[in-house]
Coordinates of C-alpha atoms and ligand atoms in Angstrom, one line a residue:
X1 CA 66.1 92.6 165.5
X2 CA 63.1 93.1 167.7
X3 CA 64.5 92.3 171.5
X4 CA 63.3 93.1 175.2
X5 CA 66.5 93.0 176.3
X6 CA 68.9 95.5 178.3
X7 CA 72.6 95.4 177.0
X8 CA 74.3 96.5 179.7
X9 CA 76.8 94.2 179.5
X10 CA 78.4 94.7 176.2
X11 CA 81.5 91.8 176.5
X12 CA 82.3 89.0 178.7
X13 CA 85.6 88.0 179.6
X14 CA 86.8 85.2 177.5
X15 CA 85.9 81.8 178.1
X16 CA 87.4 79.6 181.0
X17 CA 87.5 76.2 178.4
X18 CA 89.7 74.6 181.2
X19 CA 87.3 75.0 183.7
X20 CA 84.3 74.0 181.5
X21 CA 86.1 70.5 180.4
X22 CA 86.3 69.4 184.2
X23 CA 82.5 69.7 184.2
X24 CA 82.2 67.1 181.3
X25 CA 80.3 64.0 182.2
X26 CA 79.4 65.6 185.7
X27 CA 76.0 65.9 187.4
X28 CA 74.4 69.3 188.2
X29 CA 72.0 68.7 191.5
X30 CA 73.2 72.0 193.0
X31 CA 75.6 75.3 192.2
X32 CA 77.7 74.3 195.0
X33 CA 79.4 71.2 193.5
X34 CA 80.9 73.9 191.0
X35 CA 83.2 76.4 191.9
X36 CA 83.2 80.1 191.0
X37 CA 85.2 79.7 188.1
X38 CA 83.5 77.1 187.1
X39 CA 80.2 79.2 187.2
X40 CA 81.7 82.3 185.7
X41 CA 82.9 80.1 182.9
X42 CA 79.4 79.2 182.0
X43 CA 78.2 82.3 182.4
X44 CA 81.3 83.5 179.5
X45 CA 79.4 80.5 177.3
X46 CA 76.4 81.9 177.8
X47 CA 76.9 84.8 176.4
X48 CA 78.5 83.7 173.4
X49 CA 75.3 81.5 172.5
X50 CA 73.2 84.5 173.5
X51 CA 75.0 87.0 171.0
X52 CA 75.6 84.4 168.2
X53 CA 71.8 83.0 168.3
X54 CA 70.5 86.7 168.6
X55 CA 73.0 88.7 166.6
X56 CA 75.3 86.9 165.1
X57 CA 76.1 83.7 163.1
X58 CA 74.3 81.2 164.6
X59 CA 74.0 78.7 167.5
X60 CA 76.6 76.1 166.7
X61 CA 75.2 72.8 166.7
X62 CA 77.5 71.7 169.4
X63 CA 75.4 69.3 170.3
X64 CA 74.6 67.3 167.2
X65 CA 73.3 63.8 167.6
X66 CA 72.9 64.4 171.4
X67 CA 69.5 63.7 173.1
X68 CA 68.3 64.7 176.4
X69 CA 65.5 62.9 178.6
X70 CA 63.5 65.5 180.7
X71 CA 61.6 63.5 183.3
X72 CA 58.8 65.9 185.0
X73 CA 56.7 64.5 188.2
X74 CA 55.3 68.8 188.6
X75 CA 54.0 71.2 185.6
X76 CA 57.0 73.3 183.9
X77 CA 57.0 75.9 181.3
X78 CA 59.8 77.9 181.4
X79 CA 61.9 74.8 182.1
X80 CA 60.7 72.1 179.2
X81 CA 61.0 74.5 176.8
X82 CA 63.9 76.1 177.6
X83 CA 65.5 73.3 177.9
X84 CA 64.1 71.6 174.5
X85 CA 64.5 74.7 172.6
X86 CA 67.7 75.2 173.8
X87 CA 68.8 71.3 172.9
X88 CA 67.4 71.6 169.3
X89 CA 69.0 74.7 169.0
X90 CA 72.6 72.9 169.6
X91 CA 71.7 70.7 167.0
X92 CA 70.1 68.0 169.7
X93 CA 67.1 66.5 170.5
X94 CA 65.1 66.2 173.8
X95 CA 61.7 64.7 174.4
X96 CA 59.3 65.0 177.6
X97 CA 58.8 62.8 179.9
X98 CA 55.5 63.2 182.0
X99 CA 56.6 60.8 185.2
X100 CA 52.9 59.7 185.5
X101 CA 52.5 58.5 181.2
X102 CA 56.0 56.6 182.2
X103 CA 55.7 53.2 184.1
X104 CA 56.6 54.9 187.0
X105 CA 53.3 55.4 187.5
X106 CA 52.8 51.9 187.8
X107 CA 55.5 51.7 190.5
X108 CA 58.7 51.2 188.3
X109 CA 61.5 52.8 190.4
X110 CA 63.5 56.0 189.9
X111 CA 67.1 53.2 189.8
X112 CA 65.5 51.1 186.9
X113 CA 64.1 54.3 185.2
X114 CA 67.8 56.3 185.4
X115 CA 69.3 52.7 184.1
X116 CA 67.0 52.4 181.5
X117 CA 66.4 56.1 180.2
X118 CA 70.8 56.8 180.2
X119 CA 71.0 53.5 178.1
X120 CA 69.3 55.8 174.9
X121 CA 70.1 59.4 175.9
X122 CA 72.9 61.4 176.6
X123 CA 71.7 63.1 179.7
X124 CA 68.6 63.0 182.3
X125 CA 67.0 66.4 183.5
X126 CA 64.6 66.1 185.9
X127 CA 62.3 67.3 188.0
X128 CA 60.8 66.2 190.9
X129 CA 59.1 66.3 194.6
X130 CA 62.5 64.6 196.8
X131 CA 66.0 66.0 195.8
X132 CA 67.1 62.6 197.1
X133 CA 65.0 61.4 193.8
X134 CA 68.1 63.1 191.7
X135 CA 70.7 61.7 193.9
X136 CA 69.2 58.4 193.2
X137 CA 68.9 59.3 189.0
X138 CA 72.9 60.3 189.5
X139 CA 73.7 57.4 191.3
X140 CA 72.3 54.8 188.9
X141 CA 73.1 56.6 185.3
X142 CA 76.1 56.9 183.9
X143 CA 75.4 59.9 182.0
X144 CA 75.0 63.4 183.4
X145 CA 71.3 64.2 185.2
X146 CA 70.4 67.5 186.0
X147 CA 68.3 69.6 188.4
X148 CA 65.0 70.6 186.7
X149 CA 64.2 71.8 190.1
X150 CA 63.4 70.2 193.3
X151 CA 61.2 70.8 197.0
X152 CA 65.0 72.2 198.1
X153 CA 66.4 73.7 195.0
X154 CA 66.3 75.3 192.1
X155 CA 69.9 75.3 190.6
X156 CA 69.2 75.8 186.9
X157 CA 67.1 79.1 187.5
X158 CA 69.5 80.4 189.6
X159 CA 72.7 80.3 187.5
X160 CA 70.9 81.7 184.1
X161 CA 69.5 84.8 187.4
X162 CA 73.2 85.7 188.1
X163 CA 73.5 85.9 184.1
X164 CA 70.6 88.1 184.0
X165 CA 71.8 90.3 186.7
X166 CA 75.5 90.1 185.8
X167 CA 74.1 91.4 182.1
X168 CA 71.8 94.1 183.3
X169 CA 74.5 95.1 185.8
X170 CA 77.5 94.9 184.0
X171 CA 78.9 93.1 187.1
X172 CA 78.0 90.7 189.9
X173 CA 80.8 91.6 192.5
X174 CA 78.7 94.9 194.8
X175 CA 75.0 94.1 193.5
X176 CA 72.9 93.2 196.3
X177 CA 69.9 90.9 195.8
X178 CA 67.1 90.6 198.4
X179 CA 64.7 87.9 197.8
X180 CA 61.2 88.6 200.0
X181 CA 58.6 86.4 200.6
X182 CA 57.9 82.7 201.3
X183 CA 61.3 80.7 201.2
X184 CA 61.1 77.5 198.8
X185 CA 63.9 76.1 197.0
X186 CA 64.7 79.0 194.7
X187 CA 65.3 81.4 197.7
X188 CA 68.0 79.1 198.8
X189 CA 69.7 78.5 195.5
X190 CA 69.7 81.9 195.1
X191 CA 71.0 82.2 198.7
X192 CA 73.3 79.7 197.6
X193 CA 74.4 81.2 194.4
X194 CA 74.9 84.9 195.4
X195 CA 77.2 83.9 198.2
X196 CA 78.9 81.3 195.5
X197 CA 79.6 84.6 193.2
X198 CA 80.5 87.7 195.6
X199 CA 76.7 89.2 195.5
X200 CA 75.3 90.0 198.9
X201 CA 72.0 88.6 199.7
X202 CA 69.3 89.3 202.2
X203 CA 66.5 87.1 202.6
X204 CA 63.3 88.5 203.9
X205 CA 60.4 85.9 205.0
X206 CA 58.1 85.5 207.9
X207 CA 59.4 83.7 210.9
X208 CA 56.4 81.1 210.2
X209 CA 58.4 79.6 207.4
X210 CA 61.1 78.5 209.2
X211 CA 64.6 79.1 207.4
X212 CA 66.0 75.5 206.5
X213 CA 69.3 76.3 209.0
X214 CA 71.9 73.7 206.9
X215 CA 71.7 75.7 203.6
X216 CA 71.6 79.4 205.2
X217 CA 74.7 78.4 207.4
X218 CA 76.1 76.5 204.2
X219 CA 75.5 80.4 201.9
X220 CA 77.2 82.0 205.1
X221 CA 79.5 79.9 204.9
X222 CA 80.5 80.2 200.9
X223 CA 80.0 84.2 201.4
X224 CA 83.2 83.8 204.2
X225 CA 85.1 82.9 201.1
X226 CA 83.4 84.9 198.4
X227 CA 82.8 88.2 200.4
X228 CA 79.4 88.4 200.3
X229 CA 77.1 89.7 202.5
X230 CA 74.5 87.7 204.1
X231 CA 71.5 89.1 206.0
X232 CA 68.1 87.2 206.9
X233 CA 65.7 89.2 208.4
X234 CA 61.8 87.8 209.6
X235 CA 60.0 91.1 208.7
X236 CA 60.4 93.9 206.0
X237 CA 64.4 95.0 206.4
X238 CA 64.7 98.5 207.7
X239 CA 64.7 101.3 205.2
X240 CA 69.1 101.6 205.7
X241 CA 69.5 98.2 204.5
X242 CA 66.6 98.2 201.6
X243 CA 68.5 101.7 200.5
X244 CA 71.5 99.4 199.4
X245 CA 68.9 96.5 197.4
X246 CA 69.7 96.3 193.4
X247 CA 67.4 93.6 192.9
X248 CA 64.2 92.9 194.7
X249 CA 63.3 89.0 193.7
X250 CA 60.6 87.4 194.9
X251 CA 58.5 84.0 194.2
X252 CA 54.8 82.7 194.4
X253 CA 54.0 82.3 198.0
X254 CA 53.0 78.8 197.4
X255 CA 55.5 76.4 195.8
X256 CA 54.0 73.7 194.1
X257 CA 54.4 71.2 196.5
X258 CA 53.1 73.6 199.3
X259 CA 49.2 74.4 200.7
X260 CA 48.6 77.6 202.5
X261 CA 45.9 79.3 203.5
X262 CA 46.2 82.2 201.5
X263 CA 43.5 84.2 202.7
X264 CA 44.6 83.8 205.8
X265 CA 48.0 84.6 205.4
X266 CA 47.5 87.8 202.8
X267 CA 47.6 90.6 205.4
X268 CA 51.1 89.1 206.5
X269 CA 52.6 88.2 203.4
X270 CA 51.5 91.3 201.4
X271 CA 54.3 93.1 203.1
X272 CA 56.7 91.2 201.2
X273 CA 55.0 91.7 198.0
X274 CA 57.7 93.0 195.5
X275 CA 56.1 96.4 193.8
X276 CA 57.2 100.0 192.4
X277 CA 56.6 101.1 196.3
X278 CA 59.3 98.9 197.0
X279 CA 61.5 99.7 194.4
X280 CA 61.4 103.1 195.2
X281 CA 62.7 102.4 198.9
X282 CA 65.6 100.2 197.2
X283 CA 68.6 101.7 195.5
X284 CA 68.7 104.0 192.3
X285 CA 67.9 101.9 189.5
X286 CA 66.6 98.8 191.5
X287 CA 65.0 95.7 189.4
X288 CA 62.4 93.5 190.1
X289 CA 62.9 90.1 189.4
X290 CA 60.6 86.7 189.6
X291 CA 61.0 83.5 188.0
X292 CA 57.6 83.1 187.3
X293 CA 54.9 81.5 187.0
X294 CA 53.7 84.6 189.4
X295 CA 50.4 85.3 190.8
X296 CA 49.9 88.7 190.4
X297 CA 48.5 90.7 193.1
X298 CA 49.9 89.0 195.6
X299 CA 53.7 87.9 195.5
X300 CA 54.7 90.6 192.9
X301 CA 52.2 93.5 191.2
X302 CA 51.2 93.4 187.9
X303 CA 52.4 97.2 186.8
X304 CA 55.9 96.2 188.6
X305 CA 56.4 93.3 186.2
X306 CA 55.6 95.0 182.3
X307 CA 57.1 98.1 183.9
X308 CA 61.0 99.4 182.7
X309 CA 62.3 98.1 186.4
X310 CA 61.6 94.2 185.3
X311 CA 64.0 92.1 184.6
X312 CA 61.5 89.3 184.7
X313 CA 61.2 89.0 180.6
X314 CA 64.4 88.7 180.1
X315 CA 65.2 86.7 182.7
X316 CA 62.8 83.7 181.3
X317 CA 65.0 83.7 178.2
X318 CA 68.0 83.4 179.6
X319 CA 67.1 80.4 181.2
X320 CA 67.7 79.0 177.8
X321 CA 71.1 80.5 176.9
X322 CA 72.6 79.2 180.1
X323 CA 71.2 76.1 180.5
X324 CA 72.5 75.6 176.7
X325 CA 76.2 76.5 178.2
X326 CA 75.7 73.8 181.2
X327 CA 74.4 71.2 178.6
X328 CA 77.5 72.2 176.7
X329 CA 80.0 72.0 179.4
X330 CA 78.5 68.7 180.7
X331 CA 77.7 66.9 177.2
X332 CA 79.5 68.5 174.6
X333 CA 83.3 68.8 173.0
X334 CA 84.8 71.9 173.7
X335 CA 87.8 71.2 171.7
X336 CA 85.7 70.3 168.4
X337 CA 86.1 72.7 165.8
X338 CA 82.2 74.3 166.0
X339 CA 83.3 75.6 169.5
X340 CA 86.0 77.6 168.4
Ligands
LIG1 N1 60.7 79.2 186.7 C1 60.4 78.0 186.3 O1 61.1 77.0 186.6 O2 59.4 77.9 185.4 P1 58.5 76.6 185.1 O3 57.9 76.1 186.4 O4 57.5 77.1 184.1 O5 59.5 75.6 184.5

C-alpha cells in the first residue's frame, strides 16, 4: 500500500479502555479537561484505527447509526473532512453545517440551535469566532459538542500533533517542540498539550503579539506536574536552546479572525519563518511541522514542507485517526463486541 508515512513507532501500548469510558458523553472544548491518561489512551485508539484502516482488517464501524452535526461560522478543510470521513468510516454519518445557510444567520441563537441540532444527532462539532460560543453549545445540549477550533484554541489539531510526533518519535517524554511565529489558538493548545504530556515547549513570537498570560501560566503550570520544560522567548531563541528543538512548528501569521499588515510586518516575522536553515540550527533529525492551510514564503518555505524533514503530510491525516478515537471515546461503546 502506497503511504507517506514514517513508522517509527511500530506498537503502542495497549489501550486504557477505563480511562476512555469516563470520557463518554463528555464535551471536548480543550485538552485540559482530560488528563494524561486520558490523552495517552486516545492516542493507543488511534493507532489501532490507523493500523486497521491502513493495514489491516478494517475500521470497525463503531459508530453505526451515529450522526454528528459540524456547525462552521470560518472555512475548514482539514477539519470537515476529517471529521466526516473519519465518521463514515466508523460506520456514521455527519453533515455540514455552514452557520450563515442555518437560521442563525437570521439571528436564531447558539442555545436554541445546540437544543435543536442535539435533539437529531449524536454530537455537535463546531467551529467558531468566541470559545464562549462552545461553552454555550455545551451548556444547552445534552449530547457531546466538540472544538472544531476556536479564536483561543485549537484542541482537536493538537491531540492528533502529539500522535504525529509521538509516531515519528517513537516517544513523546524528551522531544522538544518549539512553535515560532504569530501566537493564535493553536500555539497555545499546543502550549497546552506539550506541558499536558511531558514534551517541553518553547514558544517563539514577537513581543507585539502579546502572550495571552492565563493560558502560558496555566501550560507552566501543567508542565510543574508533567515535567516539561517551558520557555517563551520574544525573538529567535539563542543557537544553545534551538540545538535541543525536535520539532520546529509554526502557523500562518494571520489567523482567520486576524488583519495584519503583512508587508509591514514581513521583515520582522520572516525571522520566525520555519525553513531547512532552521532545521539545520535545531537538533539531529529535526521536523518541520504546520497544520496548514500555510502560506508559503512567509510562515513556512515551500522546499521545507515536500522535503524528507516534514511531518506536515502526515500530520493532516492523522487528524482523522484521532479525532475518530475522541469521537469513539465520547460517543461510542467500548464494551461492544466490534471494539474488541
Ligand atoms: N488545520 C486545520 O484546522 O485545517 P482546516 O482549517 O482546513 O480545517
Amino acid at each position: 500500500m502506497k503511504t507517506t508515512h514514517s513508522h517509527h513507532q511500530k506498537e503502542m501500548k495497549p489501550i486504557n479502555r477505563k480511562a476512555l469510558r469516563a470520557m463518554r458523553g463528555k464535551d471536548f472544548l480543550n485538552t485540559t479537561h482530560y488528563s494524561r491518561e486520558q490523552l495517552e489512551a486516545l492516542h493507543a485508539l488511534a493507532f489501532q484505527l490507523k493500523h486497521a484502516h491502513l493495514y489491516g482488517s478494517g475500521t470497525p464501524p463503531l459508530l453505526e447509526g451515529k450522526t454528528l452535526a459540524m456547525v462552521f461560522e470560518k472555512p475548514s478543510t482539514r477539519t470537515r473532512v476529517s471529521f466526516e470521513a473519519g465518521m463514515f468510516g466508523l460506520g456514521g454519518h455527519a453533515l455540514y453545517l455552514d452557520a450563515q445557510k442555518t437560521q442563525m444567520s437570521r439571528s436564531e441563537d447558539w442555545q436554541d440551535t445546540a437544543r435543536t441540532l442535539s435533539g437529531y444527532t449524536d454530537a455537535i462539532m463546531a467551529r467558531v469566532y468566541e470559545q464562549r460560543t462552545l461553552e454555550t453549545l455545551a451548556k444547552y445540549s445534552p449530547k457531546p459538542v466538540i472544538n472544531g477550533l476556536s479564536n483561543s484554541l485549537h484542541p482537536c489539531q493538537i491531540l492528533s500533533d502529539l500522535f504525529t510526533i509521538r509516531e515519528h518519535f517513537g516517544k513523546l517524554e524528551g522531544v522538544h517542540v518549539m512553535y515560532s511565529g504569530v501566537v493564535d489558538n493553536v500555539a497555545y493548545s499546543l502550549a497546552l498539550g506539550c506541558a499536558q504530556l511531558g514534551v517541553d515547549f518553547t514558544l517563539a513570537t514577537p513581543r507585539m503579539f502579546h502572550t495571552n498570560q492565563a493560558i502560558w501560566k496555566q501550560a507552566q503550570t501543567i508542565a510543574k506536574k508533567s515535567g516539561s520544560l517551558m520557555q517563551h522567548f520574544d525573538s529567535m531563541p539563542p543557537a544553545k536552546v534551538l540545538k535541543s528543538v525536535h520539532v520546529a512548528y509554526t502557523d500562518e501569521w494571520e489567523s482567520m479572525h486576524m488583519k495584519l499588515d503583512k508587508a509591514k510586518l514581513f521583515p520582522t516575522l520572516s525571522k520566525y519563518q520555519v525553513n531547512e536553515k532552521l532545521l539545520a540550527q535545531c537538533a539531529k533529525g529535526a521536523m518541520a511541522m504546520h497544520c496548514l492551510p500555510a502560506i508559503k514564503g512567509e510562515e513556512v518555505n515551500s522546499s521545507v514542507m515536500y522535503s524528507k524533514h516534514s511531518l506536515v503530510w502526515p500530520q493532516a491525516q492523522n487528524r482523522m485517526y484521532v479525532q475518530q478515537a475522541l469521537l469513539v471515546a465520547l460517543l461510542g461503546d467500548l464494551d461492544s463486541k466490534s471494539s474488541e
